[in-house]
Amino acid sequence: MFQAPTESHSRVVIVGAGFGGLTAARRLAKAPLDITVVDQHNYHLFQPLLYQVATAGLSPADIASPIRSVLRNVDNVRVILAKVSGIDVARREVVADGRRIPFDELIIATGAEHAHFGTDWAQLLPGLKTIDEATYIRRRILLAFELAESEPDADERRRLLNFVVVGGGPSGVEMAGSIAELANRAFTSDFRAIDPRSARIVLVEAAPRLLTTFDPLLSERARRSLGQLGVEVRLGTGVTECDRSGVSIGSERIESRTIIWAAGVKATPAAEWLGAEHDRAGRVKVEPDLSVPGHPNIFVIGDAALMLGANGKPVPGDAGVAKQQGKYVAKLLVARSKSKTFPPFRYRGLGAIAAIGRKSAIVQIRSLKLSGLPGWLVWSIAQIYYMSGFRNRTIVAMNWLWDYLTLRRGMRLITGVTGSHIAELPRCLQRPVTRLTDDQDS
Ligand SMILES: Cc1cc2nc3c(=O)[nH]c(=O)nc-3n(C[C@H](O)[C@H](O)[C@H](O)COP(=O)(O)OP(=O)(O)OC[C@H]3O[C@@H](n4cnc5c(N)ncnc54)[C@H](O)[C@@H]3O)c2cc1C
């Protein structure tokens, strides 16, 4: 039952219902605090599986859960759908869509957004951070095959069947592997004029190896697995030029209508809102208890925060860290509400995983290093375990089983373009990502 905010309880506002914010909200259930969760979307998104939406393996609804529904049993929490644009630190108010939300304690958990490193490539290179971006990329990939099927010009056909993924971190590796499987397995008997297996998938990474946060041995295994799937990996040179018909990698030119950005992120503008010190990626430098220096009642967690681990290096920007930090701040606030002190945050490294196609993944958990099918089994169990909601877990598991047994991809809907636009499809393919339309699919 809904409980109106009380006079006596401290007001905690959580901005962002991602991994960090949602964990904090859940952990504060039953605490003598009035919690308000503010998010620009009405759903919590499981970003690690976005690439599967972008490559037609899963539907958007499989990896997103309505925030209200996730928090429906948490009586002391109310949810506001609004985009935060500033924080009035002096008046202790969050500014969101023209309204002001007062707080005694504030948790900022707004995550990260794309960074295109000072270039204007954002117009050309869609990245993968949101449901809209994932369905947009899916449309681009599926349209590229459809257009190639009826394209009379051989050069343009080639351009349509070339796919470039920029960035060899986990997201880029997963995207490239998954596009290769679409072309080489799922689509093989579906087209008549083209052979989807002739598609070329190029993964570009400026560093000398893929997946630089992993052990070099696993990076090499990932490179080999991608090679077996038909992905061409370019290492040691970044993209130097980019336009609507392709990219240059140093002196090499690759003509392509579909270029996907997986090369960099920066923090959301929390540091700007707070006037707080930050690093080059915009992450707010936080105290050992995750509070903002000089503001013991304001915390920044997850991808928006810069926290140094015991080794003096920033703790990684991943879902596990965001969840640990959300849990920590919740406990700290409960301790404070009882006038108790609480020790500083201690990061526990959980390891890292990345999938390479339908039945291979690399896993690094302390000294344990796995690749291939054993890695994929650990990867899938971890993804299912971390997903929110029984429905999502069941559907995702069933989809994977279906995909595994049949090699099919069921979510091959092209949305956002309809009948009268068909003649304009080539232009749709070139449409800048800033002109996303709402997709009406599930
Ligand atoms: C494609 C992809 C794949 C990934 N794969 C993995 C993986 O395999 N394993 C892993 O551990 N991590 C992975 N990550 C990283 C992981 O998703 C992030 O580290 C994690 O989501 C960070 O959690 P967070 O709570 O800081 O932010 P998020 O989970 O990003 O949540 C931020 C929330 O804040 C909201 N928000 C943002 N700005 C505003 C605003 N102005 N007003 C209101 N609300 C706002 C957003 O809508 C969102 O709900 C991946 C990320 C991506 C993009």
mmCIF file of C-alpha atoms in Angstrom, residues 18 31-32 68 85 98 109 124 131 146 162 192 196-197 257 266 305 318 364 424:
data_model
loop_
_atom_site.group_PDB
_atom_site.id
_atom_site.type_symbol
_atom_site.label_atom_id
_atom_site.label_comp_id
_atom_site.label_asym_id
_atom_site.label_seq_id
_atom_site.Cartn_x
_atom_site.Cartn_y
_atom_site.Cartn_z
ATOM 1 C CA GLY A 18 19.949 1.324 -13.142
ATOM 2 C CA ALA A 31 14.142 1.449 6.492
ATOM 3 C CA PRO A 32 12.613 4.423 8.356
ATOM 4 C CA ARG A 68 7.242 0.523 -10.623
ATOM 5 C CA SER A 85 18.708 18.472 -15.416
ATOM 6 C CA GLY A 98 10.503 21.766 -14.328
ATOM 7 C CA ALA A 109 23.317 6.790 -10.027
ATOM 8 C CA LEU A 124 27.115 8.841 -37.992
ATOM 9 C CA ILE A 131 16.648 0.328 -25.996
ATOM 10 C CA GLU A 146 17.053 -6.457 -47.257
ATOM 11 C CA ASN A 162 30.056 -4.657 -44.926
ATOM 12 C CA ARG A 192 17.712 -15.608 -52.846
ATOM 13 C CA PRO A 196 24.458 -13.570 -46.477
ATOM 14 C CA ARG A 197 27.712 -15.444 -45.784
ATOM 15 C CA ARG A 257 26.624 1.473 -44.661
ATOM 16 C CA LYS A 266 31.819 9.130 -20.414
ATOM 17 C CA ALA A 305 31.595 7.882 -9.846
ATOM 18 C CA ASP A 318 30.497 -2.479 -14.490
ATOM 19 C CA GLN A 364 38.122 -14.374 -15.846
ATOM 20 C CA GLU A 424 13.407 5.701 -49.347
#
